[in-house]
Amino acid sequence: MNLLASRDKKLTRKTKIIAIILITISIVGGAFFFAKKVMGLGVFVFGGPIVWVDYCTCSGNMRLTIGPPVPGRYVFQPGASMLYLFYQVYRPGPWTLGGGTAGGSCSIYVGTGCATLPTSGTIRMIGTSL
Amino acid sequence: MRNGFFRTIVALITVAVCATSTPASAETFSRNLRQGDQGADVKALQVFLNTYPETKIADTGPGSPGSETDYFGSLTKNAVIKFQEKYAADILAPNGLLAGTGFVGVSTRAKMNALASVEITDQSTTTGTVPLALPTEGQTANDLVFVMYPSQYSGAAGTSLSVLGGGFTATNNTVHFGDRYAVEGVPSGNTSTLNFTVPKAIPFGNYSLSVTNSNGTSSKDAFFIVIDPDVPEPTISSVSPTSGRNNTSVTITGTGFTPTGNVLRTSQKIYEDVVSPDGKTITFTITFPLDTPPGITRAPIELPYWFYVINTHGVSGPGHFTLEL
């Protein structure tokens, strides 16, 4: 009985996790298709693995380099960029799906001052793999 | 008749077993073993017994999968007894025995050596004739084939699983669980999804997940944990402190943590082989390279920092810390 209850609990928990993943994909995927229609307003979408992370020490944010199939270099702005499952956003490796808007910048300390790294916009929402 | 029967078995989806640090040669176990013995072959014996759920030596601690030792103790003896009674017809009956003895003699060694050289087969939901094959050595990852994530990161053997990615071919995709196990002949209807069943013969454990086909081989960044459905997955119940500055030592409290071998996947880095002496707490230090440089004025930031505990029991839910920089 306890085994069945434990298995049911596991199934319920797994069902929840799967549902959360699907909802996340739907939200971000929905944003993807919506953003495609408003590209002219400076909205972009991206999808691919995080290839590199630059820690923008002067501006207090990060620049993510996203690999193909939909690559780009975008700012992750704490407080402005919404994080979704599985939140693995500050390291190379995880796959991402997200969107953002133009603007934002990343500046990094280079010993004698700050230098600006080129970016294509600021992330507004991003979901990742685990 | 025999060829037809063998072809029928081959027609099922196979799980290929390839050699690891313990070569599956025909004579892997070459000496008799008994309680009290020590040696590399004792460790190989434990690895072999842990391959099968019904002869697993222990769930945690010395002798458990991934923590095998070179000492033949009482747990190993009990596992040998279970093995001997599982194959009683081949091991016990010829010697006039009715119960396992725990002594690894000629008959027991012969059966173990025979099994160690046979590829594990299992039937999955994928139909069709699939030849036996071992993973091809020397393949390196390329961008043509990639695995993004599985539909779930943990599950029991027999679970229906989807792998999402790209570059999958219409037929003959091989899904690798680590370096030892694979499901062959998986079709893809859309080049981006593979659906199959996790074979029942795969032992419990944390496996890298990759795909090989005519386009090449994906990287091994994705993972899947084959869990024991009778063992609860790890959970995180609290985090202390919940916020702090850089280089803060954080303690995670929960359940289902293993003494060694926990993996902490955080937003910023992966901590490997994390210990939990009591099975309920894990402590780690957050070190984030985003401190304000000397002489630079910058508004303070609050960074969401998330983490998961992963071990052979499964994957926890998320834990959260707010990093103040």
Short mmCIF file of C-alpha atoms in Angstrom, two decimals:
data_model
loop_
_atom_site.label_atom_id
_atom_site.label_comp_id
_atom_site.label_asym_id
_atom_site.label_seq_id
_atom_site.Cartn_x
_atom_site.Cartn_y
_atom_site.Cartn_z
CA MET A 1 0.00 0.00 0.00
CA ASN A 2 2.81 2.36 1.01
CA LEU A 3 4.61 1.34 -2.17
CA LEU A 4 1.59 2.18 -4.29
CA ALA A 5 1.10 5.48 -2.47
CA SER A 6 4.78 6.26 -2.95
CA ARG A 7 4.56 5.37 -6.64
CA ASP A 8 1.42 7.48 -7.03
CA LYS A 9 3.21 10.37 -5.34
CA LYS A 10 6.12 9.96 -7.71
CA LEU A 11 3.80 9.87 -10.71
CA THR A 12 1.98 12.97 -9.47
CA ARG A 13 5.26 14.77 -8.91
CA LYS A 14 6.60 13.68 -12.26
CA THR A 15 3.36 14.67 -13.91
CA LYS A 16 3.73 18.10 -12.34
CA ILE A 17 7.31 18.44 -13.51
CA ILE A 18 6.36 17.42 -17.03
CA ALA A 19 3.44 19.81 -16.97
CA ILE A 20 5.71 22.62 -15.82
CA ILE A 21 8.18 21.85 -18.59
CA LEU A 22 5.41 21.79 -21.19
CA ILE A 23 3.91 25.00 -19.88
CA THR A 24 7.31 26.66 -19.89
CA ILE A 25 7.93 25.55 -23.45
CA SER A 26 4.47 26.73 -24.41
CA ILE A 27 5.00 30.12 -22.82
CA VAL A 28 8.41 30.64 -24.30
CA GLY A 29 7.39 28.99 -27.55
CA GLY A 30 4.32 31.19 -27.65
CA ALA A 31 6.53 34.19 -27.13
CA PHE A 32 8.69 32.91 -29.96
CA PHE A 33 5.84 32.88 -32.43
CA PHE A 34 4.44 36.16 -31.14
CA ALA A 35 7.81 37.83 -31.34
CA LYS A 36 8.30 36.62 -34.89
CA LYS A 37 5.35 38.82 -35.85
CA VAL A 38 6.77 41.92 -34.21
CA MET A 39 10.38 41.61 -35.29
CA GLY A 40 10.17 45.01 -36.83
CA LEU A 41 9.69 46.49 -33.35
CA GLY A 42 13.13 45.32 -32.26
CA VAL A 43 11.90 42.13 -30.67
CA PHE A 44 14.08 39.10 -31.13
CA VAL A 45 13.95 35.44 -30.34
CA PHE A 46 16.73 32.98 -29.81
CA GLY A 47 17.21 29.28 -29.28
CA GLY A 48 20.36 27.25 -28.83
CA PRO A 49 22.97 26.25 -26.29
CA ILE A 50 24.75 28.79 -24.13
CA VAL A 51 28.21 28.80 -25.65
CA TRP A 52 29.83 31.40 -23.43
CA VAL A 53 29.01 33.72 -20.55
CA ASP A 54 30.71 37.08 -20.10
CA TYR A 55 30.40 38.52 -16.61
CA CYS A 56 29.92 42.24 -17.12
CA THR A 57 31.54 43.44 -13.93
CA CYS A 58 31.11 47.16 -14.58
CA SER A 59 27.45 47.04 -15.61
CA GLY A 60 26.43 44.28 -13.15
CA ASN A 61 24.90 41.90 -15.68
CA MET A 62 25.96 39.13 -18.05
CA ARG A 63 26.29 38.69 -21.78
CA LEU A 64 25.20 35.27 -23.03
CA THR A 65 26.51 33.95 -26.31
CA ILE A 66 23.84 31.63 -27.71
CA GLY A 67 24.79 29.07 -30.34
CA PRO A 68 22.74 27.84 -33.31
CA PRO A 69 20.11 27.15 -34.50
CA VAL A 70 19.01 30.72 -33.57
CA PRO A 71 22.14 32.31 -32.19
CA GLY A 72 23.05 35.72 -30.82
CA ARG A 73 24.71 37.66 -28.03
CA TYR A 74 22.32 39.09 -25.47
CA VAL A 75 22.38 40.73 -22.10
CA PHE A 76 20.89 38.95 -19.13
CA GLN A 77 19.78 41.79 -16.87
CA PRO A 78 19.00 40.84 -13.24
CA GLY A 79 15.60 42.21 -12.37
CA ALA A 80 14.55 42.61 -16.00
CA SER A 81 15.21 39.18 -17.55
CA MET A 82 12.62 36.60 -16.46
CA LEU A 83 14.02 33.19 -15.72
CA TYR A 84 12.11 29.95 -16.37
CA LEU A 85 12.87 26.29 -15.78
CA PHE A 86 15.48 25.06 -15.26
CA TYR A 87 17.20 28.43 -14.53
CA GLN A 88 20.65 27.21 -15.70
CA VAL A 89 21.55 30.50 -17.27
CA TYR A 90 24.91 31.63 -15.94
CA ARG A 91 27.03 28.81 -17.38
CA PRO A 92 27.83 27.38 -20.82
CA GLY A 93 26.12 24.16 -21.86
CA PRO A 94 22.37 24.32 -21.21
CA TRP A 95 19.98 24.74 -24.11
CA THR A 96 17.88 27.87 -24.11
CA LEU A 97 14.75 29.27 -25.68
CA GLY A 98 13.74 32.86 -25.20
CA GLY A 99 13.14 36.34 -26.49
CA GLY A 100 13.99 39.93 -25.79
CA THR A 101 14.06 43.50 -26.94
CA ALA A 102 16.65 45.87 -28.32
CA GLY A 103 18.77 47.88 -26.00
CA GLY A 104 20.91 47.20 -22.98
CA SER A 105 24.65 46.99 -22.69
CA CYS A 106 27.44 45.00 -21.10
CA SER A 107 30.64 46.60 -19.87
CA ILE A 108 33.49 44.68 -18.39
CA TYR A 109 36.42 45.70 -16.22
CA VAL A 110 39.69 45.46 -18.13
CA GLY A 111 42.13 46.50 -15.45
CA THR A 112 42.35 50.21 -16.13
CA GLY A 113 38.68 50.90 -16.72
CA CYS A 114 35.59 49.50 -18.36
CA ALA A 115 35.11 48.32 -21.95
CA THR A 116 31.80 47.74 -23.68
CA LEU A 117 31.09 44.38 -25.31
CA PRO A 118 28.80 44.30 -28.35
CA THR A 119 25.33 42.88 -27.77
CA SER A 120 22.15 42.54 -29.79
CA GLY A 121 19.62 43.26 -27.08
CA THR A 122 18.39 42.38 -23.61
CA ILE A 123 16.75 39.11 -22.76
CA ARG A 124 13.17 39.46 -21.46
CA MET A 125 12.42 35.78 -20.95
CA ILE A 126 14.58 32.68 -21.04
CA GLY A 127 14.03 29.02 -20.24
CA THR A 128 16.80 26.45 -20.13
CA SER A 129 17.43 22.76 -19.97
CA LEU A 130 18.89 21.24 -16.82
CA MET B 1 14.47 -23.92 -35.72
CA ARG B 2 17.29 -22.65 -33.51
CA ASN B 3 18.36 -20.09 -36.13
CA GLY B 4 14.80 -18.90 -36.47
CA PHE B 5 14.49 -18.49 -32.70
CA PHE B 6 17.79 -16.61 -32.53
CA ARG B 7 16.71 -14.31 -35.37
CA THR B 8 13.53 -13.58 -33.46
CA ILE B 9 15.57 -12.54 -30.43
CA VAL B 10 17.84 -10.41 -32.62
CA ALA B 11 14.74 -8.80 -34.13
CA LEU B 12 13.98 -7.20 -30.75
CA ILE B 13 15.54 -3.89 -29.81
CA THR B 14 18.88 -4.62 -28.10
CA VAL B 15 20.77 -2.92 -25.41
CA ALA B 16 24.46 -3.11 -26.31
CA VAL B 17 26.96 -3.62 -23.53
CA CYS B 18 30.51 -2.56 -24.23
CA ALA B 19 33.63 -3.06 -22.15
CA THR B 20 34.50 -0.57 -19.43
CA SER B 21 37.33 -0.68 -16.96
CA THR B 22 36.33 -4.26 -16.24
CA PRO B 23 36.67 -5.97 -19.60
CA ALA B 24 33.84 -8.37 -20.36
CA SER B 25 36.18 -11.03 -21.63
CA ALA B 26 35.26 -14.69 -21.55
CA GLU B 27 37.42 -15.28 -18.43
CA THR B 28 36.74 -12.21 -16.31
CA PHE B 29 36.57 -14.27 -13.08
CA SER B 30 39.48 -16.63 -13.00
CA ARG B 31 39.79 -17.62 -9.33
CA ASN B 32 37.41 -18.88 -6.68
CA LEU B 33 36.23 -16.18 -4.32
CA ARG B 34 34.83 -16.38 -0.81
CA GLN B 35 34.00 -14.05 2.05
CA GLY B 36 37.18 -12.42 3.34
CA ASP B 37 38.95 -12.30 -0.02
CA GLN B 38 40.31 -9.07 -1.42
CA GLY B 39 41.35 -7.97 -4.88
CA ALA B 40 40.46 -6.30 -8.13
CA ASP B 41 38.38 -9.31 -9.13
CA VAL B 42 36.30 -8.86 -5.95
CA LYS B 43 35.51 -5.35 -7.09
CA ALA B 44 34.69 -6.69 -10.56
CA LEU B 45 32.40 -9.21 -8.87
CA GLN B 46 30.57 -6.43 -7.05
CA VAL B 47 30.23 -4.39 -10.25
CA PHE B 48 28.84 -7.46 -11.98
CA LEU B 49 26.34 -8.23 -9.19
CA ASN B 50 25.19 -4.61 -9.12
CA THR B 51 24.32 -4.90 -12.81
CA TYR B 52 21.13 -6.75 -11.85
CA PRO B 53 18.58 -5.17 -9.50
CA GLU B 54 17.85 -8.49 -7.82
CA THR B 55 21.49 -9.10 -6.91
CA LYS B 56 22.42 -5.52 -5.99
CA ILE B 57 24.79 -5.52 -3.04
CA ALA B 58 23.59 -2.35 -1.34
CA ASP B 59 21.56 0.76 -2.06
CA THR B 60 24.07 3.15 -0.54
CA GLY B 61 27.50 3.08 0.97
CA PRO B 62 30.31 0.60 0.30
CA GLY B 63 29.31 -2.00 -2.25
CA SER B 64 26.51 0.03 -3.76
CA PRO B 65 26.53 0.88 -7.49
CA GLY B 66 29.41 3.25 -8.09
CA SER B 67 30.93 2.55 -4.65
CA GLU B 68 32.13 -1.00 -5.10
CA THR B 69 35.13 -2.09 -3.04
CA ASP B 70 37.76 -4.79 -3.33
CA TYR B 71 36.66 -6.57 -0.15
CA PHE B 72 34.37 -9.62 -0.17
CA GLY B 73 32.17 -9.06 2.87
CA SER B 74 28.82 -10.31 4.10
CA LEU B 75 26.85 -8.07 1.74
CA THR B 76 28.74 -9.44 -1.23
CA LYS B 77 28.18 -12.99 0.03
CA ASN B 78 24.44 -12.38 0.30
CA ALA B 79 24.37 -10.99 -3.24
CA VAL B 80 26.26 -14.03 -4.52
CA ILE B 81 23.69 -16.28 -2.83
CA LYS B 82 20.90 -14.42 -4.62
CA PHE B 83 22.77 -14.80 -7.91
CA GLN B 84 23.32 -18.52 -7.37
CA GLU B 85 19.64 -19.07 -6.54
CA LYS B 86 18.56 -17.00 -9.54
CA TYR B 87 20.51 -19.35 -11.78
CA ALA B 88 19.99 -22.44 -9.66
CA ALA B 89 19.58 -24.70 -12.66
CA ASP B 90 23.06 -23.85 -13.93
CA ILE B 91 24.89 -23.37 -10.63
CA LEU B 92 23.24 -25.29 -7.79
CA ALA B 93 21.51 -28.24 -9.40
CA PRO B 94 24.61 -29.68 -11.09
CA ASN B 95 26.28 -29.74 -7.68
CA GLY B 96 23.30 -31.21 -5.86
CA LEU B 97 22.68 -28.01 -3.92
CA LEU B 98 19.30 -26.56 -3.00
CA ALA B 99 20.42 -23.18 -1.68
CA GLY B 100 23.14 -20.67 -2.55
CA THR B 101 26.34 -20.85 -0.55
CA GLY B 102 27.96 -17.48 -1.24
CA PHE B 103 31.09 -19.25 -2.45
CA VAL B 104 32.11 -18.24 -5.99
CA GLY B 105 33.37 -21.54 -7.32
CA VAL B 106 33.70 -23.14 -10.71
CA SER B 107 29.98 -23.28 -11.54
CA THR B 108 29.27 -19.76 -10.33
CA ARG B 109 32.26 -18.36 -12.19
CA ALA B 110 31.27 -20.14 -15.37
CA LYS B 111 27.79 -18.62 -15.25
CA MET B 112 29.11 -15.13 -14.46
CA ASN B 113 31.68 -15.31 -17.24
CA ALA B 114 29.05 -16.47 -19.68
CA LEU B 115 26.69 -13.63 -18.76
CA ALA B 116 29.48 -11.03 -18.80
CA SER B 117 30.11 -11.74 -22.48
CA VAL B 118 26.46 -11.62 -23.56
CA GLU B 119 24.78 -8.40 -24.67
CA ILE B 120 21.75 -7.50 -22.64
CA THR B 121 18.63 -7.55 -24.76
CA ASP B 122 15.35 -5.91 -24.06
CA GLN B 123 12.20 -5.29 -25.97
CA SER B 124 11.15 -1.70 -26.41
CA THR B 125 8.13 -0.14 -28.05
CA THR B 126 10.05 0.38 -31.28
CA THR B 127 9.32 -2.36 -33.76
CA GLY B 128 11.41 -3.70 -36.57
CA THR B 129 14.48 -5.81 -37.05
CA VAL B 130 17.54 -4.36 -35.44
CA PRO B 131 20.99 -5.90 -35.64
CA LEU B 132 23.20 -6.32 -32.60
CA ALA B 133 25.94 -3.75 -32.61
CA LEU B 134 28.33 -2.11 -30.20
CA PRO B 135 28.76 1.67 -30.10
CA THR B 136 31.38 2.76 -32.61
CA GLU B 137 34.53 3.99 -30.93
CA GLY B 138 36.19 7.17 -32.05
CA GLN B 139 33.03 9.08 -32.90
CA THR B 140 33.17 12.71 -31.86
CA ALA B 141 30.32 15.13 -31.38
CA ASN B 142 29.36 17.47 -34.18
CA ASP B 143 26.77 20.16 -34.67
CA LEU B 144 24.69 18.11 -37.12
CA VAL B 145 23.22 15.94 -34.39
CA PHE B 146 22.34 17.48 -31.06
CA VAL B 147 20.36 16.56 -27.97
CA MET B 148 18.65 19.42 -26.17
CA TYR B 149 16.91 17.61 -23.33
CA PRO B 150 14.86 14.52 -22.51
CA SER B 151 11.16 14.78 -21.73
CA GLN B 152 12.07 13.94 -18.14
CA TYR B 153 15.40 13.65 -16.39
CA SER B 154 14.64 10.58 -14.29
CA GLY B 155 12.46 7.51 -14.46
CA ALA B 156 12.33 3.79 -13.87
CA ALA B 157 13.36 1.26 -16.45
CA GLY B 158 10.41 0.76 -18.78
CA THR B 159 9.59 4.48 -18.80
CA SER B 160 8.47 5.97 -22.11
CA LEU B 161 10.97 8.67 -22.91
CA SER B 162 11.31 11.35 -25.57
CA VAL B 163 14.58 12.98 -26.52
CA LEU B 164 14.33 16.40 -28.14
CA GLY B 165 17.08 17.70 -30.35
CA GLY B 166 17.96 17.89 -34.00
CA GLY B 167 19.60 16.05 -36.85
CA PHE B 168 17.80 12.81 -36.08
CA THR B 169 17.34 10.52 -39.06
CA ALA B 170 14.13 8.79 -40.10
CA THR B 171 15.54 5.45 -38.97
CA ASN B 172 18.54 3.97 -37.18
CA ASN B 173 19.15 6.48 -34.45
CA THR B 174 21.07 4.97 -31.52
CA VAL B 175 20.39 6.51 -28.13
CA HIS B 176 23.32 6.01 -25.76
CA PHE B 177 22.96 5.77 -22.01
CA GLY B 178 26.54 6.44 -20.91
CA ASP B 179 29.21 4.38 -22.63
CA ARG B 180 27.83 0.93 -21.85
CA TYR B 181 24.20 0.86 -22.90
CA ALA B 182 22.29 1.89 -25.98
CA VAL B 183 18.91 1.58 -27.64
CA GLU B 184 19.29 1.04 -31.36
CA GLY B 185 17.08 1.56 -34.36
CA VAL B 186 14.99 4.39 -32.93
CA PRO B 187 13.05 6.18 -35.68
CA SER B 188 12.28 9.89 -35.86
CA GLY B 189 9.27 11.25 -37.71
CA ASN B 190 10.34 14.88 -37.63
CA THR B 191 14.18 14.95 -37.22
CA SER B 192 13.81 16.53 -33.78
CA THR B 193 12.15 13.95 -31.54
CA LEU B 194 12.98 10.37 -30.60
CA ASN B 195 10.44 8.29 -28.70
CA PHE B 196 11.37 5.00 -27.09
CA THR B 197 11.17 3.01 -23.88
CA VAL B 198 14.02 2.91 -21.39
CA PRO B 199 15.13 -0.74 -21.50
CA LYS B 200 14.43 -2.82 -18.43
CA ALA B 201 17.97 -4.23 -18.45
CA ILE B 202 19.64 -0.91 -17.72
CA PRO B 203 20.84 -0.81 -14.08
CA PHE B 204 19.96 2.10 -11.83
CA GLY B 205 22.29 5.04 -12.32
CA ASN B 206 23.02 8.46 -13.74
CA TYR B 207 23.76 8.27 -17.47
CA SER B 208 24.84 10.79 -20.06
CA LEU B 209 22.41 10.83 -22.96
CA SER B 210 23.63 11.10 -26.54
CA VAL B 211 22.51 10.09 -30.03
CA THR B 212 24.44 8.57 -32.90
CA ASN B 213 23.22 8.22 -36.47
CA SER B 214 24.49 8.63 -40.01
CA ASN B 215 24.82 12.39 -39.40
CA GLY B 216 27.27 11.85 -36.57
CA THR B 217 27.23 11.85 -32.78
CA SER B 218 25.79 14.42 -30.42
CA SER B 219 27.57 15.75 -27.38
CA LYS B 220 26.93 14.09 -24.01
CA ASP B 221 25.71 17.08 -22.02
CA ALA B 222 22.19 15.76 -21.48
CA PHE B 223 21.55 13.10 -18.86
CA PHE B 224 18.95 10.65 -17.62
CA ILE B 225 18.76 8.83 -14.31
CA VAL B 226 17.37 5.32 -14.21
CA ILE B 227 15.83 5.20 -10.77
CA ASP B 228 14.67 2.50 -8.40
CA PRO B 229 10.92 3.17 -8.14
CA ASP B 230 10.99 1.94 -4.54
CA VAL B 231 13.50 4.60 -3.49
CA PRO B 232 12.25 8.20 -3.17
CA GLU B 233 13.98 10.83 -5.28
CA PRO B 234 15.93 13.54 -3.45
CA THR B 235 14.02 16.55 -2.18
CA ILE B 236 15.05 20.02 -1.02
CA SER B 237 13.02 21.25 1.94
CA SER B 238 14.99 24.34 2.95
CA VAL B 239 18.02 26.48 2.16
CA SER B 240 20.04 28.41 4.72
CA PRO B 241 20.70 31.23 4.40
CA THR B 242 18.26 32.22 1.66
CA SER B 243 20.32 35.19 0.56
CA GLY B 244 23.80 36.55 0.99
CA ARG B 245 26.88 38.02 -0.56
CA ASN B 246 29.52 36.32 -2.66
CA ASN B 247 31.42 33.40 -1.06
CA THR B 248 28.48 32.53 1.18
CA SER B 249 28.39 28.96 2.47
CA VAL B 250 24.91 27.60 1.79
CA THR B 251 23.37 24.56 3.46
CA ILE B 252 20.66 22.63 1.65
CA THR B 253 18.40 20.49 3.83
CA GLY B 254 16.28 17.75 2.39
CA THR B 255 16.01 14.00 1.91
CA GLY B 256 17.42 11.35 -0.34
CA PHE B 257 20.96 12.70 -0.53
CA THR B 258 23.61 10.02 -0.97
CA PRO B 259 26.82 9.91 1.13
CA THR B 260 28.88 10.64 -1.98
CA GLY B 261 28.24 11.21 -5.65
CA ASN B 262 25.62 13.96 -5.41
CA VAL B 263 25.75 16.41 -8.30
CA LEU B 264 24.68 19.97 -7.67
CA ARG B 265 23.53 21.67 -10.88
CA THR B 266 23.36 25.37 -10.19
CA SER B 267 22.62 28.33 -12.39
CA GLN B 268 26.32 29.08 -12.50
CA LYS B 269 28.27 25.84 -12.24
CA ILE B 270 28.06 22.09 -11.71
CA TYR B 271 29.44 20.73 -8.46
CA GLU B 272 30.44 17.07 -8.91
CA ASP B 273 30.70 14.34 -6.26
CA VAL B 274 29.22 16.40 -3.45
CA VAL B 275 29.09 14.63 -0.09
CA SER B 276 26.22 14.42 2.36
CA PRO B 277 27.45 12.70 5.51
CA ASP B 278 23.97 12.48 7.03
CA GLY B 279 21.88 12.07 3.88
CA LYS B 280 19.92 15.20 4.80
CA THR B 281 22.24 18.16 4.28
CA ILE B 282 24.58 19.41 1.62
CA THR B 283 26.82 22.41 2.04
CA PHE B 284 28.48 24.34 -0.73
CA THR B 285 29.97 27.78 -1.26
CA ILE B 286 28.73 30.17 -3.93
CA THR B 287 31.52 31.95 -5.73
CA PHE B 288 30.30 34.23 -8.50
CA PRO B 289 32.70 36.26 -10.68
CA LEU B 290 30.65 39.46 -10.67
CA ASP B 291 31.98 41.45 -7.73
CA THR B 292 32.25 45.21 -8.27
CA PRO B 293 35.77 45.99 -9.48
CA PRO B 294 37.97 48.32 -7.43
CA GLY B 295 37.32 51.98 -8.12
CA ILE B 296 34.10 51.26 -10.01
CA THR B 297 30.70 52.43 -8.76
CA ARG B 298 27.81 50.18 -9.61
CA ALA B 299 24.28 49.77 -8.30
CA PRO B 300 23.88 46.64 -6.13
CA ILE B 301 22.21 43.74 -7.85
CA GLU B 302 20.21 40.76 -6.64
CA LEU B 303 20.85 37.68 -8.68
CA PRO B 304 18.48 34.68 -8.60
CA TYR B 305 20.57 31.57 -8.04
CA TRP B 306 18.87 28.19 -8.50
CA PHE B 307 20.11 24.65 -7.94
CA TYR B 308 19.07 21.00 -8.12
CA VAL B 309 20.45 17.94 -6.30
CA ILE B 310 20.98 14.99 -8.63
CA ASN B 311 22.10 11.51 -7.65
CA THR B 312 21.35 7.88 -8.43
CA HIS B 313 17.96 8.24 -6.70
CA GLY B 314 16.84 10.94 -9.13
CA VAL B 315 16.44 14.70 -9.37
CA SER B 316 15.22 17.05 -6.67
CA GLY B 317 12.98 20.02 -7.14
CA PRO B 318 14.66 23.43 -7.33
CA GLY B 319 16.31 25.25 -4.46
CA HIS B 320 16.78 29.01 -4.52
CA PHE B 321 19.21 31.56 -3.13
CA THR B 322 19.39 35.31 -3.78
CA LEU B 323 22.93 36.44 -4.42
CA GLU B 324 23.60 40.04 -3.45
CA LEU B 325 26.40 41.62 -5.41
#
